[in-house]
mmCIF file with all atom_site columns, C-alpha atoms in Angstrom:
data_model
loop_
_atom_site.group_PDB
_atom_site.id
_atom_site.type_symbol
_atom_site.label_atom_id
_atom_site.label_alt_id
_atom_site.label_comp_id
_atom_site.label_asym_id
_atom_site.label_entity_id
_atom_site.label_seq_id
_atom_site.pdbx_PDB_ins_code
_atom_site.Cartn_x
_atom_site.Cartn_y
_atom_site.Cartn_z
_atom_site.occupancy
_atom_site.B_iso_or_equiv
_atom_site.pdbx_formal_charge
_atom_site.auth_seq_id
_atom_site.auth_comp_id
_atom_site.auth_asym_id
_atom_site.auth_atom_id
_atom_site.pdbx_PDB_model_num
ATOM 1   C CA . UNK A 1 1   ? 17.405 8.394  -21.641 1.00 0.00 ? 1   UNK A CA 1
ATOM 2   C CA . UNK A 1 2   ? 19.046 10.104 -18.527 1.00 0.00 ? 2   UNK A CA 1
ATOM 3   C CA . UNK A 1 3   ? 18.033 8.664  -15.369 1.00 0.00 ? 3   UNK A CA 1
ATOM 4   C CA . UNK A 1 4   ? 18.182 10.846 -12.368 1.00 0.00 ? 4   UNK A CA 1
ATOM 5   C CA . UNK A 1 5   ? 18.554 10.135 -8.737  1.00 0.00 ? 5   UNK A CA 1
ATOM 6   C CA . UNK A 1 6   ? 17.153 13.250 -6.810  1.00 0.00 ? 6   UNK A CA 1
ATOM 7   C CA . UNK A 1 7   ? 17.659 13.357 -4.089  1.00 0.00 ? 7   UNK A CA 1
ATOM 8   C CA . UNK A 1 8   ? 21.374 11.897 -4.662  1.00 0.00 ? 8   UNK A CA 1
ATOM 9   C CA . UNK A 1 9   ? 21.160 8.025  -3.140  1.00 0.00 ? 9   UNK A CA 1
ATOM 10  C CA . UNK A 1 10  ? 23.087 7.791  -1.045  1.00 0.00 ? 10  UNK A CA 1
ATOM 11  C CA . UNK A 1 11  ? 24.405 11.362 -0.156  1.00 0.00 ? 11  UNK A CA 1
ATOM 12  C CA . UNK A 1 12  ? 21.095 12.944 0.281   1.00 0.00 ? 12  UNK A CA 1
ATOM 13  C CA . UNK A 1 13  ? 21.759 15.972 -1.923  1.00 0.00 ? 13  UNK A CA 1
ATOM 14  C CA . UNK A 1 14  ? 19.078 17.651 -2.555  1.00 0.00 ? 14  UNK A CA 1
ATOM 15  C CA . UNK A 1 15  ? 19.508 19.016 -6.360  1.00 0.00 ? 15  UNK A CA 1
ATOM 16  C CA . UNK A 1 16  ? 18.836 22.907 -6.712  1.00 0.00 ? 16  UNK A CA 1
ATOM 17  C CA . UNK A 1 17  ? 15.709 24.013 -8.601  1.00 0.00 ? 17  UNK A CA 1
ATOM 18  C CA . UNK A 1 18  ? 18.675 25.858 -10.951 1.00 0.00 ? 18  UNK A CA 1
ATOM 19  C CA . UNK A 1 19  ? 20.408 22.805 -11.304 1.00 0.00 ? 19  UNK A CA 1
ATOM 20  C CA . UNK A 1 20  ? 17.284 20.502 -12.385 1.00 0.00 ? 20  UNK A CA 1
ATOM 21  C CA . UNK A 1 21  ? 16.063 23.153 -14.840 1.00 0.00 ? 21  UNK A CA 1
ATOM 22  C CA . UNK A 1 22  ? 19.195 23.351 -16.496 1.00 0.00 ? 22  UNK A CA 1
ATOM 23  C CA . UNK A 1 23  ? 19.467 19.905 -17.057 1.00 0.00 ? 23  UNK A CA 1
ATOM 24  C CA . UNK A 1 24  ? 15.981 19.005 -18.328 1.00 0.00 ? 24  UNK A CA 1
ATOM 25  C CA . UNK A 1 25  ? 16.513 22.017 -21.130 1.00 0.00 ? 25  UNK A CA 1
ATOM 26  C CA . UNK A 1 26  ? 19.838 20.177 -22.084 1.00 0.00 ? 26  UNK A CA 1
ATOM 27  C CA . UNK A 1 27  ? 18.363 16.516 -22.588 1.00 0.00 ? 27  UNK A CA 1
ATOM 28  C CA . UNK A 1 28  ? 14.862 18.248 -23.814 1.00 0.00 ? 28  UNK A CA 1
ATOM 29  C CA . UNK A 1 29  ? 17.476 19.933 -26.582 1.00 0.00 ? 29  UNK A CA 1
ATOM 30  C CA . UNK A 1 30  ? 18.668 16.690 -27.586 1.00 0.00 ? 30  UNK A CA 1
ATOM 31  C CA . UNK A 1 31  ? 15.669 14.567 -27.238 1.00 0.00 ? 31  UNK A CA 1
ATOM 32  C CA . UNK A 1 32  ? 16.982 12.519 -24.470 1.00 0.00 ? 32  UNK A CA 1
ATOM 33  C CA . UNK A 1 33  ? 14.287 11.435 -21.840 1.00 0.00 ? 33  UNK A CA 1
ATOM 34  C CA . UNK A 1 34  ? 14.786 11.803 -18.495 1.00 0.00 ? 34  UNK A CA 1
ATOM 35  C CA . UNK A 1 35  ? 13.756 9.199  -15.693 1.00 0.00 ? 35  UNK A CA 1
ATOM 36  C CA . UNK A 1 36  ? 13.164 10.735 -12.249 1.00 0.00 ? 36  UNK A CA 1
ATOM 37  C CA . UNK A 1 37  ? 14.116 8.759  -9.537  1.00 0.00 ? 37  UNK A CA 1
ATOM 38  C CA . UNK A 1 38  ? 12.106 10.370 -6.749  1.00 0.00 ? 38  UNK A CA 1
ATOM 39  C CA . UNK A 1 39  ? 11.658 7.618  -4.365  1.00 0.00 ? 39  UNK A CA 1
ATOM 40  C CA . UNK A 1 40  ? 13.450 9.039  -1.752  1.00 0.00 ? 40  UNK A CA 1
ATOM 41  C CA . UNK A 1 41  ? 12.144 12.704 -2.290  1.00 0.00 ? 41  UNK A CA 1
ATOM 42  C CA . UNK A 1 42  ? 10.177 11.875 1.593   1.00 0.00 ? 42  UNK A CA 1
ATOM 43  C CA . UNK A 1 43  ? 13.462 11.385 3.104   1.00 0.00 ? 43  UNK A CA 1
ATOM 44  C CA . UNK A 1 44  ? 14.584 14.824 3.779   1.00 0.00 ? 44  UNK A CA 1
ATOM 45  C CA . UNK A 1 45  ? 17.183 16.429 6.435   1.00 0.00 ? 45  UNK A CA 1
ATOM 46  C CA . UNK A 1 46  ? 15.624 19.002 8.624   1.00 0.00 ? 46  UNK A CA 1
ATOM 47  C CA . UNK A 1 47  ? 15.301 22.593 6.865   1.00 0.00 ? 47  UNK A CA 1
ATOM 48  C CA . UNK A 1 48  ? 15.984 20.795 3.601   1.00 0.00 ? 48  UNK A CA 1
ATOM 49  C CA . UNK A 1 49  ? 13.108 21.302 0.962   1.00 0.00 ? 49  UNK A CA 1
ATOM 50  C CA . UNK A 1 50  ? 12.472 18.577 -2.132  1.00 0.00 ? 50  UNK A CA 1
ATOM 51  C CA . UNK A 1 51  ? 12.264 20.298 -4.974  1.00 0.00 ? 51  UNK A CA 1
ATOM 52  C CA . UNK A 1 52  ? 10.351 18.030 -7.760  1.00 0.00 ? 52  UNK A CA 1
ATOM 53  C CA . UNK A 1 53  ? 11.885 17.944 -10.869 1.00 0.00 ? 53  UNK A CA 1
ATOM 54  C CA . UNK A 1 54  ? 9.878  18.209 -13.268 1.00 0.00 ? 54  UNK A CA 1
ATOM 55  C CA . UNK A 1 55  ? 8.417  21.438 -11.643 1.00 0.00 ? 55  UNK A CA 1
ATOM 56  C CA . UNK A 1 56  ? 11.329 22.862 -11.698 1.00 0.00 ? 56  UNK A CA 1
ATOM 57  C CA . UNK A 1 57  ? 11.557 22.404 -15.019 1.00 0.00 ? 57  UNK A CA 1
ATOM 58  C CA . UNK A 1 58  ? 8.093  23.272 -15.998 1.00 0.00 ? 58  UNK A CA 1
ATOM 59  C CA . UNK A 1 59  ? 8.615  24.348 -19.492 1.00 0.00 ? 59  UNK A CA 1
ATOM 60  C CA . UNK A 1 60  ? 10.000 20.607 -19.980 1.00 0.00 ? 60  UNK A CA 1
ATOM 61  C CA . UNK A 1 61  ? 7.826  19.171 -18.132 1.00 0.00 ? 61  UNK A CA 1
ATOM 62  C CA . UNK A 1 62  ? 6.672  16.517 -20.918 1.00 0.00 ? 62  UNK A CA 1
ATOM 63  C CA . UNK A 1 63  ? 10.158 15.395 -21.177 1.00 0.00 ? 63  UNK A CA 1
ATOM 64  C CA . UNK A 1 64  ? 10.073 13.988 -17.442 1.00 0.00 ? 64  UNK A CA 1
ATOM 65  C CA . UNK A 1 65  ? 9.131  10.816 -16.451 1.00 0.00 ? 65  UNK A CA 1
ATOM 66  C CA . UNK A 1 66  ? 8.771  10.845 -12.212 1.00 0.00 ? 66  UNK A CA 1
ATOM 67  C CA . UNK A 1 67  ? 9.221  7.302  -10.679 1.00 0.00 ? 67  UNK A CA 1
ATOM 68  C CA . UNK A 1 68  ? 7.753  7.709  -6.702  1.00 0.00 ? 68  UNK A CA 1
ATOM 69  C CA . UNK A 1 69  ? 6.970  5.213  -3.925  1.00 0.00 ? 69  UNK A CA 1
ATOM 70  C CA . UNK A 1 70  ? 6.137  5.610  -0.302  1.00 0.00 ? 70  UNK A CA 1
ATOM 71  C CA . UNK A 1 71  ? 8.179  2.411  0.247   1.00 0.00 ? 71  UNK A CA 1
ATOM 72  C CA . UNK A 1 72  ? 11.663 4.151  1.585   1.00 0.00 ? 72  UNK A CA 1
ATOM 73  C CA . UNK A 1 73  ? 10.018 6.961  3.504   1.00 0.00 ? 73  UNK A CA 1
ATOM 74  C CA . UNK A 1 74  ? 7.278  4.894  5.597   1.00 0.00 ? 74  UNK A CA 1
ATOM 75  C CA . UNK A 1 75  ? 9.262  1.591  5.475   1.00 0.00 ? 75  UNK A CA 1
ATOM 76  C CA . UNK A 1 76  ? 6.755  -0.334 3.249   1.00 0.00 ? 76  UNK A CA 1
ATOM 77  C CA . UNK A 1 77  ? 9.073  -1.870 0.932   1.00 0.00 ? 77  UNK A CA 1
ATOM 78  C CA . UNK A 1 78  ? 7.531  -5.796 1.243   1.00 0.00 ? 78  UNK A CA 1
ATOM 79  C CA . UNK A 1 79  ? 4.280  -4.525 0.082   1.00 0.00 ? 79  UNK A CA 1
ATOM 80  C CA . UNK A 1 80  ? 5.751  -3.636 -3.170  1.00 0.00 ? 80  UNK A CA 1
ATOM 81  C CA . UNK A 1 81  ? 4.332  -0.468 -5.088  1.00 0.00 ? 81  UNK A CA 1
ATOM 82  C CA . UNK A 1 82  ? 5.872  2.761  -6.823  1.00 0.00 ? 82  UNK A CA 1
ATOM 83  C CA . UNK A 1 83  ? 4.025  4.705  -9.369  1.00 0.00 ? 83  UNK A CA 1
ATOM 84  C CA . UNK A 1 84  ? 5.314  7.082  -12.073 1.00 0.00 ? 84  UNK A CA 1
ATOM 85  C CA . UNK A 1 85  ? 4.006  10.287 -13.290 1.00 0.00 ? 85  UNK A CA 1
ATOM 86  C CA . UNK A 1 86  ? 3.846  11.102 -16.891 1.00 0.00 ? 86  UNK A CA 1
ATOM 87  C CA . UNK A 1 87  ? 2.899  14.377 -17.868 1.00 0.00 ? 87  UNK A CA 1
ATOM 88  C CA . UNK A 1 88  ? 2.970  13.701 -21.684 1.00 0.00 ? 88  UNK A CA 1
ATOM 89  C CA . UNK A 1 89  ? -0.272 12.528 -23.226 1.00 0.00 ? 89  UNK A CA 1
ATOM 90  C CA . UNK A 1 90  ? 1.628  10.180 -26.254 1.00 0.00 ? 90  UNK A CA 1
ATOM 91  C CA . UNK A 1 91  ? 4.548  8.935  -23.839 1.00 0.00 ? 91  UNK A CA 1
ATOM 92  C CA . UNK A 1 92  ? 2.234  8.021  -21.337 1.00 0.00 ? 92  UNK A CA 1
ATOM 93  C CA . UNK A 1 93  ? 1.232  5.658  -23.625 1.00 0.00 ? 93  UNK A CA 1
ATOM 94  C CA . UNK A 1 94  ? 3.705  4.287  -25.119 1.00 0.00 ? 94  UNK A CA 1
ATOM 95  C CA . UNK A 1 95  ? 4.611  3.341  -21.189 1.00 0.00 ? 95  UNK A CA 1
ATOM 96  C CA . UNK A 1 96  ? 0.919  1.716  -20.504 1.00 0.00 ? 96  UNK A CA 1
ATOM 97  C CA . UNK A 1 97  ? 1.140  -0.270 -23.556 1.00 0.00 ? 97  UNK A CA 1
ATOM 98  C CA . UNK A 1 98  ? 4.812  -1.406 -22.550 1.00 0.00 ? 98  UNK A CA 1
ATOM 99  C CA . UNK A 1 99  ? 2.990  -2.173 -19.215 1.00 0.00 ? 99  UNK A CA 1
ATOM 100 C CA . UNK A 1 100 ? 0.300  -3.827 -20.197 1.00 0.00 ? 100 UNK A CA 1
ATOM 101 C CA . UNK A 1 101 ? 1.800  -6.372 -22.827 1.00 0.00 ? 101 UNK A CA 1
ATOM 102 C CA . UNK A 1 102 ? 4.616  -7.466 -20.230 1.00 0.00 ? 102 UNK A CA 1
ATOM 103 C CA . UNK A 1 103 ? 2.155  -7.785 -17.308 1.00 0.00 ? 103 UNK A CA 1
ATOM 104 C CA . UNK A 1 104 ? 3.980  -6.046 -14.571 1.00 0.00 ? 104 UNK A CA 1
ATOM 105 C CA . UNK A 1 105 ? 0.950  -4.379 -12.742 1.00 0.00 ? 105 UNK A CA 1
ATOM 106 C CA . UNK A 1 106 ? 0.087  -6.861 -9.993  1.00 0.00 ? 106 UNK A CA 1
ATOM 107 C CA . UNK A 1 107 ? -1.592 -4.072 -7.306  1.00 0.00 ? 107 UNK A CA 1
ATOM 108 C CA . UNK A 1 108 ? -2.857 -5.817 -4.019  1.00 0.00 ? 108 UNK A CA 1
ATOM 109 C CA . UNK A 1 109 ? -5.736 -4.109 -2.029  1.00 0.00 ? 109 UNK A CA 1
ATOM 110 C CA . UNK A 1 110 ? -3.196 -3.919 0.481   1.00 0.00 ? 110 UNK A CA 1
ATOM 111 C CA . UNK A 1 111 ? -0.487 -1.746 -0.557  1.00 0.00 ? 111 UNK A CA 1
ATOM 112 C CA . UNK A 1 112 ? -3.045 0.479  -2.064  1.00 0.00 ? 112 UNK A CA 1
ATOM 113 C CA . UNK A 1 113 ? -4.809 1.187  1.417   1.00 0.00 ? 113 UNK A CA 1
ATOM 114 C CA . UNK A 1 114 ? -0.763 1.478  2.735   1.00 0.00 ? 114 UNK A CA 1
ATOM 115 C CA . UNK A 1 115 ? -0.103 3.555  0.313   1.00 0.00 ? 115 UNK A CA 1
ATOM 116 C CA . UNK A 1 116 ? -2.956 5.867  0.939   1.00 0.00 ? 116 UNK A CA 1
ATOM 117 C CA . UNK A 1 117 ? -2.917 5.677  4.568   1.00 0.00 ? 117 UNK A CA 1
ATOM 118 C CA . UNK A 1 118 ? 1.290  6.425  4.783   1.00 0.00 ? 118 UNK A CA 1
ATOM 119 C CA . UNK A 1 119 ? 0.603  9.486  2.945   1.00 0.00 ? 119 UNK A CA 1
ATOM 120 C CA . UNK A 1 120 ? -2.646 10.740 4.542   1.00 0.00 ? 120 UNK A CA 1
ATOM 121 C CA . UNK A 1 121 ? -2.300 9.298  7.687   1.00 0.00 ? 121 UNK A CA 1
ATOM 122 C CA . UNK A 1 122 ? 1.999  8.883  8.929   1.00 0.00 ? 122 UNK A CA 1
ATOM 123 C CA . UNK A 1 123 ? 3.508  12.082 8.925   1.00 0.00 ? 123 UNK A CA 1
ATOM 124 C CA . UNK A 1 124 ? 3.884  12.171 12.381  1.00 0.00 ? 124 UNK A CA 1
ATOM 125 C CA . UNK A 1 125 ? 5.795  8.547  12.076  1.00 0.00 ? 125 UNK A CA 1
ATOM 126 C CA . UNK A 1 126 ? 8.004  10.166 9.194   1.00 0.00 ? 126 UNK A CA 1
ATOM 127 C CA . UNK A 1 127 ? 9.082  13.084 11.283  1.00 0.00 ? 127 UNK A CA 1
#
């Protein structure tokens, strides 16, 4: 497993789409997995563009796991949510299983409707 922090925490480097790609073909060579912290991908400098990792690495795409929150961007960190994508039909199970026999989903109503209405409804507060 390689977990990576993109953007760097707690430079703020935004990693280039060249740079991603190349390592995603690496750890997809050797069958490492890699974790991608994105929770501060929201938290941009001005003129500065996120570039998602796994798209940048579309070929490998499968071998990306994206962990996301609104909870550093829109300040919402006490409500406690993140989600992870999982393009990968078979590890995307093996990680609801995991989930589901250790019992660590506890959603509230409210940081779902925070969660929707940060990311529909704040960019004005994020800028």
């Amino acid at each position: 497993m390689f977990i990576l922090c993109s953007p760097h925490n707690p430079i703020g480097r935004i990693w280039t789409s060249e740079e991603l790609h190349h390592m995603v073909k690496i750890c997809a060579k050797y069958h490492v997995c890699v974790i991608a912290d994105e929770i501060h991908s929201d938290l941009t400098m001005p003129n500065e563009k996120f570039i998602n990792t796994a798209v940048a690495a579309k070929e490998w795409q499968d071998n990306v796991m994206t962990c996301l929150s609104e909870s550093k961007a829109f300040n919402l960190a006490g409500i406690k949510i993140s989600y992870i994508v999982i393009s990968d039909p078979h590890m995307r199970q093996l990680f609801r299983r995991s989930v589901d026999r250790s019992f660590a989903v506890d959603l509230n109503p409210f940081a779902m409707a925070a969660t929707v209405a940060a990311y529909r409804d704040s960019e004005d507060w994020l800028k």
